[in-house]
Every structure is written in C-alpha cells, then in structure tokens.
Short mmCIF file of C-alpha atoms in Angstrom, two decimals:
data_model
loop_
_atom_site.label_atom_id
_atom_site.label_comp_id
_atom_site.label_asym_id
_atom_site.label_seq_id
_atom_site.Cartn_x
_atom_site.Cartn_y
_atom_site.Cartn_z
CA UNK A 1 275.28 2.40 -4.33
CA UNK A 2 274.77 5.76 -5.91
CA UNK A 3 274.39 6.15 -9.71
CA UNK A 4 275.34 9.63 -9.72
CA UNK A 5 277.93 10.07 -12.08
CA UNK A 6 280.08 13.16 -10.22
CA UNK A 7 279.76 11.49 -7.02
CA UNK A 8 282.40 11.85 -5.09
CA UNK A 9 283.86 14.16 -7.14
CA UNK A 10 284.94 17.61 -5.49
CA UNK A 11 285.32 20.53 -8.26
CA UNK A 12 286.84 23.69 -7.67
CA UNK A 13 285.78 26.11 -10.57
CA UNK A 14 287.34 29.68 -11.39
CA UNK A 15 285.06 31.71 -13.27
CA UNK A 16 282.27 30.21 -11.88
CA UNK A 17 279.95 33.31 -12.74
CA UNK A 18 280.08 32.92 -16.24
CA UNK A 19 277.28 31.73 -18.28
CA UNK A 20 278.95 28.37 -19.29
CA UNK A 21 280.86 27.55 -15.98
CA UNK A 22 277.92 28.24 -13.76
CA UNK A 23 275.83 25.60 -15.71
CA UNK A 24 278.67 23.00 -15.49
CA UNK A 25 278.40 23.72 -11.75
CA UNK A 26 274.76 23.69 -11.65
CA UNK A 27 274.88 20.34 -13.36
CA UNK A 28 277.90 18.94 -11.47
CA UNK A 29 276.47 19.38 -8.16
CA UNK A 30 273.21 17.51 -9.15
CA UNK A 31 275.28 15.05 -10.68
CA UNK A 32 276.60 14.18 -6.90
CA UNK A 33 279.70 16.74 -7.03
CA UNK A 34 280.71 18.84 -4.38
CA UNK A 35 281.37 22.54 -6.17
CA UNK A 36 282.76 25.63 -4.98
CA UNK A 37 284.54 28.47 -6.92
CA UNK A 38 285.71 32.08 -7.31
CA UNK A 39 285.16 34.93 -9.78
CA UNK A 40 286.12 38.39 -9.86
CA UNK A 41 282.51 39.71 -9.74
CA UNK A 42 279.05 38.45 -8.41
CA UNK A 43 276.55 37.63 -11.78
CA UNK A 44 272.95 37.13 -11.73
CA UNK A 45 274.26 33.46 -12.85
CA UNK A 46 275.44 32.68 -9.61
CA UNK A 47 271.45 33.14 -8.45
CA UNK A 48 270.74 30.42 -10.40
CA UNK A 49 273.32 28.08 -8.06
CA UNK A 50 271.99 26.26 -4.96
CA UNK A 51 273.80 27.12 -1.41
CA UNK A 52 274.86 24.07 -1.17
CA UNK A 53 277.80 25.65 -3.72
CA UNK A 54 280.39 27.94 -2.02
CA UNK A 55 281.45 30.80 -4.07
CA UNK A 56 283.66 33.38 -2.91
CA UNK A 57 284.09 36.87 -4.77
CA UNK A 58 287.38 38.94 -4.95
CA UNK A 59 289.99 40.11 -6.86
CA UNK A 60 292.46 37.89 -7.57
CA UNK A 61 291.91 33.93 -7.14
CA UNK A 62 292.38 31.96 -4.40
CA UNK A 63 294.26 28.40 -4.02
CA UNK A 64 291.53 25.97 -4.40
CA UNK A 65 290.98 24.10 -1.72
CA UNK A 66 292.99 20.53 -1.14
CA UNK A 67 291.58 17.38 -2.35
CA UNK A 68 289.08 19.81 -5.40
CA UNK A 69 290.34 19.46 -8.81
CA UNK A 70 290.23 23.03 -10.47
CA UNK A 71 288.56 23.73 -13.82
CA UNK A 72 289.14 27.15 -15.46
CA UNK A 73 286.91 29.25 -17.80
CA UNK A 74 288.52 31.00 -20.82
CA UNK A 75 288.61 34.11 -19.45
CA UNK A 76 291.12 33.13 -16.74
CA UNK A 77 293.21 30.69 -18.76
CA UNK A 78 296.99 30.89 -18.55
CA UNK A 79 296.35 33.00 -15.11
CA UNK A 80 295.01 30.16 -13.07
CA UNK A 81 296.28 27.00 -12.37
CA UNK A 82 293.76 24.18 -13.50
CA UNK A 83 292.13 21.91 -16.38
CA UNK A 84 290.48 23.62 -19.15
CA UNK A 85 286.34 24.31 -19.17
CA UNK A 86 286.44 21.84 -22.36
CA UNK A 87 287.69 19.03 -20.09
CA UNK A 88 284.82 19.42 -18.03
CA UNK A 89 282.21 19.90 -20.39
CA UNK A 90 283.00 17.00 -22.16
CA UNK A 91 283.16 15.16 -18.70
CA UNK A 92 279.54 16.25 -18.77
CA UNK A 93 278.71 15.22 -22.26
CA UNK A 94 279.93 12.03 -22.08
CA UNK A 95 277.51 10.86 -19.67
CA UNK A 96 274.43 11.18 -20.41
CA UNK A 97 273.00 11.61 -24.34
CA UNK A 98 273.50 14.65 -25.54
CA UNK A 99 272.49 17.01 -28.25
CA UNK A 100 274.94 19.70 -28.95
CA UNK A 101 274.26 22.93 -30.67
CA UNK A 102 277.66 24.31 -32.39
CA UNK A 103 278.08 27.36 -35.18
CA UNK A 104 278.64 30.55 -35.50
CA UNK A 105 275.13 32.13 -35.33
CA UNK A 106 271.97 31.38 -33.64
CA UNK A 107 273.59 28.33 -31.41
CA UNK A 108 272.16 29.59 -27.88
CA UNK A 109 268.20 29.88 -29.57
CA UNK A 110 268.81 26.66 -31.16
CA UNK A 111 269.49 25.14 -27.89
CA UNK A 112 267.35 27.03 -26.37
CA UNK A 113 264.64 26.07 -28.73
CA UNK A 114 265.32 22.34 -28.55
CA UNK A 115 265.48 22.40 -25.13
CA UNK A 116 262.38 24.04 -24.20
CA UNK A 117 260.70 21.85 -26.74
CA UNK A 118 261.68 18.73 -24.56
CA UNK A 119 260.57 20.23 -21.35
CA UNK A 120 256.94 20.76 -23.15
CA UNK A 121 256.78 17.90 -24.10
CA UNK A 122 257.49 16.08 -20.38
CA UNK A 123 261.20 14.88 -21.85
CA UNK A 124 262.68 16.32 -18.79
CA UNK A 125 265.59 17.20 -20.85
CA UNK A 126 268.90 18.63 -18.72
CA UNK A 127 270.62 21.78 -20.64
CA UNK A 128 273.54 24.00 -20.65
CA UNK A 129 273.39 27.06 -22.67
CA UNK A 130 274.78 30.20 -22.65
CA UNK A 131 272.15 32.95 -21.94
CA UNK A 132 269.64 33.48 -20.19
CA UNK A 133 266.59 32.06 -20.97
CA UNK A 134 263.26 33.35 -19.43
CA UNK A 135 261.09 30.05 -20.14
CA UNK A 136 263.34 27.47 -18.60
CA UNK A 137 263.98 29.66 -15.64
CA UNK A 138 267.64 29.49 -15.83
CA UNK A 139 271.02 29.18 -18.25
CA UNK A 140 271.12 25.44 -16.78
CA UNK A 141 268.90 22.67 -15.84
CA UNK A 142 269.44 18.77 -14.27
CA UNK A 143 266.75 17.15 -16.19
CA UNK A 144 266.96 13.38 -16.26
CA UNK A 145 266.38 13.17 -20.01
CA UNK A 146 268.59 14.22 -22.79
CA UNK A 147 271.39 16.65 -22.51
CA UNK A 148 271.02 19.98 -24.82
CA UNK A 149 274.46 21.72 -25.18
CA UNK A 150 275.34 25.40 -26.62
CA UNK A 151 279.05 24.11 -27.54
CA UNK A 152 281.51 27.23 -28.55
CA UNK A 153 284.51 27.00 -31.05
CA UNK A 154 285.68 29.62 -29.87
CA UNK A 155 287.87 28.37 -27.62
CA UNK A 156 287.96 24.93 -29.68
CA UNK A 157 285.72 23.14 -26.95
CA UNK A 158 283.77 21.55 -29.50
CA UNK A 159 286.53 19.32 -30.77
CA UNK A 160 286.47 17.59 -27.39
CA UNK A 161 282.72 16.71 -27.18
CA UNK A 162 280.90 13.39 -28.31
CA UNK A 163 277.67 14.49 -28.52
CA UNK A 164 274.75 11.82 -29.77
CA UNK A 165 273.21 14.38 -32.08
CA UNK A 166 275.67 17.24 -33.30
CA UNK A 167 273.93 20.60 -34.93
CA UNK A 168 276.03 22.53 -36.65
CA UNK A 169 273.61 25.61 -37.33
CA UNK A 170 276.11 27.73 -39.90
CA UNK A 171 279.87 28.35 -40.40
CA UNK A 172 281.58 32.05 -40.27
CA UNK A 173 284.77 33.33 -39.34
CA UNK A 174 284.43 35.02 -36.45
CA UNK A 175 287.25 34.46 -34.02
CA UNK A 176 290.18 35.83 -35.37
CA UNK A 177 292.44 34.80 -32.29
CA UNK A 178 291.81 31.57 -32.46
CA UNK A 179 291.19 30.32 -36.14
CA UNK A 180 293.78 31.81 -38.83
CA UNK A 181 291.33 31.12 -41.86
CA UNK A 182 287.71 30.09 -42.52
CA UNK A 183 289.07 27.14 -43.73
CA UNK A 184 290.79 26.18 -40.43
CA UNK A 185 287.14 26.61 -38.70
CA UNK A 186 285.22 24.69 -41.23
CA UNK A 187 287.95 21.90 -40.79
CA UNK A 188 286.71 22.04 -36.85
CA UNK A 189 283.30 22.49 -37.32
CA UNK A 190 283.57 19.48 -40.13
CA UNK A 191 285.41 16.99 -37.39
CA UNK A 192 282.74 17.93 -34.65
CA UNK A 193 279.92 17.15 -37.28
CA UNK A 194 281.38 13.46 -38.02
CA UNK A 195 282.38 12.39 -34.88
CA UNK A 196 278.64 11.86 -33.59
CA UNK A 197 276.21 9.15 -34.77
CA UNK A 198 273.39 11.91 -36.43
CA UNK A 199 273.76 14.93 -37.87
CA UNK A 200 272.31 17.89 -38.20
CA UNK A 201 273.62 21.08 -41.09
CA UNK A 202 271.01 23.60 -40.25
CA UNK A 203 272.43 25.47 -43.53
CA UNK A 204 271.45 22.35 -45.84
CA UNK A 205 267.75 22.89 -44.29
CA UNK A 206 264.83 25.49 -45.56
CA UNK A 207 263.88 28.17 -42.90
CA UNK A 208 260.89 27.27 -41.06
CA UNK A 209 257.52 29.02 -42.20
CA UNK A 210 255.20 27.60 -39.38
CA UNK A 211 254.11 30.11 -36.83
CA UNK A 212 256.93 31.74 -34.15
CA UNK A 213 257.04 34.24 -31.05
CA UNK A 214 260.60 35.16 -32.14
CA UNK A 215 260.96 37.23 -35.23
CA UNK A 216 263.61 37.37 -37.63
CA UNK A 217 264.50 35.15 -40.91
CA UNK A 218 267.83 33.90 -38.77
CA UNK A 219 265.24 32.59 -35.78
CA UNK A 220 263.32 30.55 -38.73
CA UNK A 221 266.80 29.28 -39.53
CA UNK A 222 267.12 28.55 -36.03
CA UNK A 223 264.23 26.77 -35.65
CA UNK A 224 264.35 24.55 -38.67
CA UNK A 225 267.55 23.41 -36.94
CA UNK A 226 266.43 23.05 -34.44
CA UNK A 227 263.08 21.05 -35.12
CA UNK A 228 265.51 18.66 -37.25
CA UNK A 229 267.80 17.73 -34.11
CA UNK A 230 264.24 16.95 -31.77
CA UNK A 231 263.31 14.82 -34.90
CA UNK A 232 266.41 12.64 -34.65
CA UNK A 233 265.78 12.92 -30.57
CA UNK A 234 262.39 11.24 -31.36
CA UNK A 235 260.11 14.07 -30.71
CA UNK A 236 257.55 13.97 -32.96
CA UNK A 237 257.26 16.56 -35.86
CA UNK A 238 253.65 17.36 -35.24
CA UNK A 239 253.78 17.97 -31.16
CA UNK A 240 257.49 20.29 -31.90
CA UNK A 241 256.03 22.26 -34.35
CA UNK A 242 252.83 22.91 -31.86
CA UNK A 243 255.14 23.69 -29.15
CA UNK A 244 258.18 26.18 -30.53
CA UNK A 245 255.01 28.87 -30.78
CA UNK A 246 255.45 29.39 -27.44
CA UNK A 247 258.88 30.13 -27.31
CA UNK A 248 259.67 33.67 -26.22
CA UNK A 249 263.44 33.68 -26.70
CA UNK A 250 266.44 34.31 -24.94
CA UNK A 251 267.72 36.96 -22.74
CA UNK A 252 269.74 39.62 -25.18
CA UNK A 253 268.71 38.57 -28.55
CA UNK A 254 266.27 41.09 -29.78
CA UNK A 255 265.14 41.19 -26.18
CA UNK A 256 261.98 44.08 -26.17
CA UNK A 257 262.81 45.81 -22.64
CA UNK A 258 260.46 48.22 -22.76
CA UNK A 259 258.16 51.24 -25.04
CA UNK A 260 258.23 54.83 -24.03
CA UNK A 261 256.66 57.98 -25.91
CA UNK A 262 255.76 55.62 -28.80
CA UNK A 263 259.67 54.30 -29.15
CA UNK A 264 260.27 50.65 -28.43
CA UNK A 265 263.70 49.82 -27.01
CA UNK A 266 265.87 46.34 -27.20
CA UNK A 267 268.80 44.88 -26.01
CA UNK A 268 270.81 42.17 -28.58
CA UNK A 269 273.90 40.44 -28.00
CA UNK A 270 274.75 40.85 -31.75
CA UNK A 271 278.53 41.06 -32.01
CA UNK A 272 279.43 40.16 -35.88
CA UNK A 273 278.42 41.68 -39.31
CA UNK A 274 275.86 38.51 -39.71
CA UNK A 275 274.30 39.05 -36.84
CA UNK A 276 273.78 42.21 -37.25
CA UNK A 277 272.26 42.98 -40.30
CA UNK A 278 269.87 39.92 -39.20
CA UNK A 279 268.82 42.42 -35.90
CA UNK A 280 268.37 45.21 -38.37
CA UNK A 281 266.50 43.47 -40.97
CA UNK A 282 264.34 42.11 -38.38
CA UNK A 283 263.53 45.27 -36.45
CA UNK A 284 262.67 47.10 -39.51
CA UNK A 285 259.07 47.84 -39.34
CA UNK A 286 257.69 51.49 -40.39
CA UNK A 287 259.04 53.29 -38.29
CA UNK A 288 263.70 54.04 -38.39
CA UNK A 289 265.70 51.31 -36.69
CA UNK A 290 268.44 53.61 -34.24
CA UNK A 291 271.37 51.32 -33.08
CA UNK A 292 274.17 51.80 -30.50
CA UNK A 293 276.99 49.45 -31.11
CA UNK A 294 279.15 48.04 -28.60
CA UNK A 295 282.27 46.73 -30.73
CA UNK A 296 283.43 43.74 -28.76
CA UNK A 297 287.27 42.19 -28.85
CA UNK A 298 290.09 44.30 -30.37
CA UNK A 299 290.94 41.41 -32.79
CA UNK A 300 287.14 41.04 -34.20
CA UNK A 301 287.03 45.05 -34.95
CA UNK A 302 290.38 44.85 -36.36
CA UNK A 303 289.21 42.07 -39.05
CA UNK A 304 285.96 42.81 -40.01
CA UNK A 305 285.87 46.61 -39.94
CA UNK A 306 284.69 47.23 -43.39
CA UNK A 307 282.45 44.78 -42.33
CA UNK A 308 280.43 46.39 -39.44
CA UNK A 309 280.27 49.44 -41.30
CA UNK A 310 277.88 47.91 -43.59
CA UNK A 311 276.09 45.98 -41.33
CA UNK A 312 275.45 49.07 -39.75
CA UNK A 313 274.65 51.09 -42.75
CA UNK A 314 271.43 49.18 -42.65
CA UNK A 315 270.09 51.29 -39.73
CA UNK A 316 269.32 54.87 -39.76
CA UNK A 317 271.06 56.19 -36.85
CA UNK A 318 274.26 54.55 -35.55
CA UNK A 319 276.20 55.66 -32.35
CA UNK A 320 279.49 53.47 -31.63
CA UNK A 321 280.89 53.23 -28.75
CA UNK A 322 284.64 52.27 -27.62
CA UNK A 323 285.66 48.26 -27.48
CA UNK A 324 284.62 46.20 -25.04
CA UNK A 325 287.99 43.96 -24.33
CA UNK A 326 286.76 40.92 -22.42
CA UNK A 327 289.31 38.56 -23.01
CA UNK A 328 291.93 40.52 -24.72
CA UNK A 329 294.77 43.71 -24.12
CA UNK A 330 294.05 46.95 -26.11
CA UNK A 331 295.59 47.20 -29.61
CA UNK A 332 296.66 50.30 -30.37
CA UNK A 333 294.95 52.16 -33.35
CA UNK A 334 292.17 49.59 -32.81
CA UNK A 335 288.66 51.41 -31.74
CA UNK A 336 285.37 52.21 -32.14
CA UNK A 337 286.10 54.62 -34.34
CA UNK A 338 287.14 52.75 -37.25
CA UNK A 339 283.61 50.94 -37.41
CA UNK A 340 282.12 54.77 -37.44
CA UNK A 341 284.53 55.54 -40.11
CA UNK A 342 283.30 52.35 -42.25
CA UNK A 343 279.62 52.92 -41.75
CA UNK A 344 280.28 57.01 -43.40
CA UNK A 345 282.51 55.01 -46.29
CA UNK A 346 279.46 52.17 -46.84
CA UNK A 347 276.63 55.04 -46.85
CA UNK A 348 277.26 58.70 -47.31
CA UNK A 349 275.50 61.45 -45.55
CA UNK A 350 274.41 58.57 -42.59
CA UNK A 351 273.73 59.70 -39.28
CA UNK A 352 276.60 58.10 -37.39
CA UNK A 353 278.65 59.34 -34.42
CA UNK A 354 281.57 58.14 -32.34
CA UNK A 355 280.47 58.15 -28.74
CA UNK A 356 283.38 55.98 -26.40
CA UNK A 357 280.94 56.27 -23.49
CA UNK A 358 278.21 54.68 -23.63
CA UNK A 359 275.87 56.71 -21.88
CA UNK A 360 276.78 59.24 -24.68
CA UNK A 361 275.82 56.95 -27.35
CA UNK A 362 272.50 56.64 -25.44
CA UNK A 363 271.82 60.27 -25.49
CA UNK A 364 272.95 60.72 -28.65
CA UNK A 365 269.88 58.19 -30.19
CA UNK A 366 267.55 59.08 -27.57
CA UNK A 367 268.24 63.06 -29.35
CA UNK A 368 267.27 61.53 -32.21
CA UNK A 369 264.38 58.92 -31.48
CA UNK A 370 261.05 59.35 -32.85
CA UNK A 371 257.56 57.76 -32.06
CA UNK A 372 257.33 54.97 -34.40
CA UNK A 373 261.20 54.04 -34.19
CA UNK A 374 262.72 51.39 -32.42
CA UNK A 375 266.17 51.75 -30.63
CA UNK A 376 268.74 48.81 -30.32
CA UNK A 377 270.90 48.66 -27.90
CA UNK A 378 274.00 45.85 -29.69
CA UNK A 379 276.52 43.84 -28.69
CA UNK A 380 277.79 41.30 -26.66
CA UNK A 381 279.93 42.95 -23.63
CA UNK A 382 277.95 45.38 -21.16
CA UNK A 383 276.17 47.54 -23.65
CA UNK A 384 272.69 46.43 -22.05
CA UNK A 385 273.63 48.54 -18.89
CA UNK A 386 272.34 51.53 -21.64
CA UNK A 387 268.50 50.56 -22.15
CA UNK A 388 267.42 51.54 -18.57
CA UNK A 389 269.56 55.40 -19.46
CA UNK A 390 267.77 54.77 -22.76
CA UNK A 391 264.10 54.29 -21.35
CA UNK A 392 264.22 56.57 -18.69
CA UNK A 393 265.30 59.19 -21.67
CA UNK A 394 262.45 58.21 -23.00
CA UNK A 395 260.10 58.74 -20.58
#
C-alpha cells in the first residue's frame, strides 16, 4: 500500500507558473498526485517542474480535464472555476510538520533561511517559498523532513494553515484590498500565531549579530527569526548559527547582478515604504545609492504615497516608473507620478524624475551613475527586466 499522501489524487492547477502554485505542484506530484495546469505565460518556475507534469500555455484557460479537481491561484480568482490556492496549501500543510513563515517583511529569507539551514544540516527538510532561491536550487523542494512554508496574508491563506511552528516575522499594513485597518491584519496575524503548538514573534527577538552573507539590519532580523523557529525544530543553536554564514540569499532581494565602470547594479523585490528604506539603508556604502522604482498595485500607491516618497528620499537619485497592476484594474489619477511628487515634497531640490517606461528610468540613472555608486533596480512586478539595459549602459 502506498503512503503517499496525494496518491491518487489528480490536480488540475491554473496559474501553475506562479511562484507559490508551481511549488504546490512540485510537491503534489511527489506526494503521489497526478498534476497538470495552465497559465497565461511560460515562467522560469515551470523549469523547476518534472515532465511528468503537463502544462499547457495560452491565453485564456482551458476546462480542466474530467476526473482533476482544479485549484486556482489569486491572480485568476473569480475568472476560473475551482478551489482556492489556500485550500491546497493547507492540504499540504496538514500532512506533514510544518514550519510556516508569515508577516509582512522578510517572510521568503526567513524561510529561505530556515530551510537551507535544515538541508545543511542533513534534515532533508521539504519547502515552499516564494522566490527563487539560488542555494536550494529551486522555489520548492520534496524533502522527507519538515515542511518550511512562506505563508501570505495577503490573500488571507494563512488563516487556513496549521502549521507545527508558526513565525510571524513583523506586522504592517500593506494590502489595502484586502485588510481595511492594521488592526484587522494584526487580528489575522494574531489567530495564525495561536492556532499552532510553538511560536515564534520575530519582533519580540534582538537582531542577530553573528556573522552573515546577506547584508542589511532587516536580514539580521530575519535571521534571528529565523534561528528561533530551527531552535523549536530541534536544530541545535551552535550547528544553525555555523551554517546561516553560508547563506547567499534569495533571488530579487538585494540581488548583486553585476559591476560595470566601477558601478554595482541590483535587483530587489522591495514593494512597501519598510522595505525600502531597509534596501537603501543597506546599500549605502561611500559611494550614492541611485534607485528606479517600480510602484506595484494601484491600491498600495494610492495608500501609502506620502509614504514612498520618503522612503525614497533616502536615495540620491530616484526615477519612478508607471504602476505595475498585477492583480488589479487601473485607478484613475493613481500613478507613478504621485510617488515622484512625494519624494520632491519629503526632500527639496532631490534628483527625482517621472519616467512611465522603464527603460527610460534606466537611462535616466545610468546618465547619472558614477564609479563608486550603486544602482537599484526596486520593486516587485517586472522592473528586473531593467538591470541587463542598466549593465549594458554601463559597460
């Protein structure tokens, strides 16, 4: 008898390029499933998915096929028939142990963290998170140890999963559409936290000051949170603390891509205020910190406009470029521009331009970029196709 627990199971999974869904897939299959799906557009996450799982690309979705129950990212909710992406994560979580990694900042290097840690150490841990990450080879992995989890709130998914070990690394308000108040989120984030045997509050703990790759006070947040959680996992603190050295990061956060003419360029998935002054602040070396900013949602620009402007103010060169929608319709009177507009109001006489496109926001910091400086390519929708425009600029 097989003691695969998705065997038998057939899953039919729309979005299945996405960072999240292709794990689930990943993991599914291994777990004895058999998974096909459709997305709009091929992603170097569906590289990471064996050919034993059909995927077929094109623009609008097909009918899944009979007898395959259909699961549904985010993105395509409302427009495709089928079970939420929460229902089958926390399919996933609830067999195996888990640790899940939940908050507003820092939850992918937390997992990532804890989850490389494991794999160091010969726990043959299994892990879902949502980036890239260089070191484990892949966004997912079918380990036969514990289960490491990047949950999101926010599409409320977290409310639905039972982790063994929840990590709640911080709380900020930073999905407008879903939560109406910071209050509503830390009400979530509060449930999530109670309704798994161990804790951990990452904000209750001291940033680490032991030796990282990574740099950044946020990443020594993340890694005392993440150092707690392999504690209650029963990792010893000695062999983690010898390991996390060795982790290089994730793809997109404070990513180096490359040096040219004495300028170093990165790519960051930063998309709030917090995040971003924590880029900033941790690029900021002797030389100026350039940044070109991706806004990303309508609603998030809308809310936290004043905010982004001083984020940004931190830098010394700031091109912004129009919104990148993902999820959401255009708002009108909502752009890029606003955030340009807030940066001039939070620091007069700042270098700061409004560039829609953003190969003009490259050119515009490239026009600008000295040796010594480092250039920052932020945000979290398709910003990173400007560093290779930016490099070759460079060269």
């Amino acid at each position: 008898m097989s003691s695969l627990p998705f065997d038998g199971r057939r899953l039919w999974i729309a979005g299945i390029g996405g960072a999240g869904m292709s794990g689930y897939a990943l993991l599914a299959h291994a777990w004895g499933a058999e998974v096909c799906g459709w997305d709009r557009v091929r992603t170097a996450y569906l590289e990471n998915l064996p050919p034993e799982i059909g995927v077929e690309i094109a623009a609008d979705p097909p009918k899944p096929p009979r007898g395959f129950e259909a699961f549904v990212s985010t993105a395509f909710a409302g427009r495709v028939a089928g079970r939420s992406r929460a229902e089958l994560l926390a399919q996933l979580v609830a067999e195996r142990d888990a640790i899940v990694v939940a908050g507003a900042h820092g939850k992918t290097t937390t997992a990532a963290m804890i989850a490389f840690v494991l794999r160091e150490l010969g726990r043959d841990p299994a892990w879902l998170i949502g980036g890239d990450v260089p070191q484990l080879g892949a966004n997912a992995g079918a380990g036969a140890g514990w289960l490491v989890v990047e949950g999101d709130e926010s599409d409320r998914t977290i409310e639905s999963l039972r982790p063994r070990i929840a990590v709640l690394t911080n709380v900020d308000l930073d999905h407008h559409a879903t939560f109406a108040s910071r209050e509503e989120l830390e009400t979530l984030f509060e449930a999530f936290l109670a309704s798994a045997p161990l804790q951990v509050r990452g904000d209750a703990l001291e940033p680490y000051a032991g030796r990282l790759a990574v740099p950044g006070e946020h990443n020594r947040r993340n890694a005392a949170a993440a150092l707690a959680a392999l504690e209650l996992a029963g990792v010893e603190r000695s062999g983690a603390e010898n390991t996390l050295p060795s982790f290089r990061g994730v793809g997109r956060r404070l990513e180096r891509r490359g040096e040219a003419g004495g300028v170093e360029v990165f790519d960051d998935y930063s998309h709030h205020p917090a995040e971003i002054a924590a880029a900033i602040s941790a690029l900021r070396n002797a030389g100026r910190v350039l940044v070109l900013f991706q806004p990303h949602l309508y609603s998030r620009t809308r809310y936290l406009t004043r905010e982004f402007g001083a984020a940004l103010a931190a830098a010394d060169v700031v091109a912004v470029s129009d919104v990148y929608a993902a999820r959401e319709e255009p708002v009108e009177g909502i752009d890029g521009k606003l955030i340009v507009d807030a940066v001039a109001e939070a620091r007069s006489g700042m270098t700061v331009a409004w560039t829609p496109e953003l190969e003009d926001g490259a050119r515009f910091v490239l026009r600008r970029a000295c040796s010594g400086d480092r250039i920052a390519a932020v945000g979290a929708g398709d910003v990173d196709r400007a560093v290779p425009v930016i490099l070759d600029g460079l060269q």
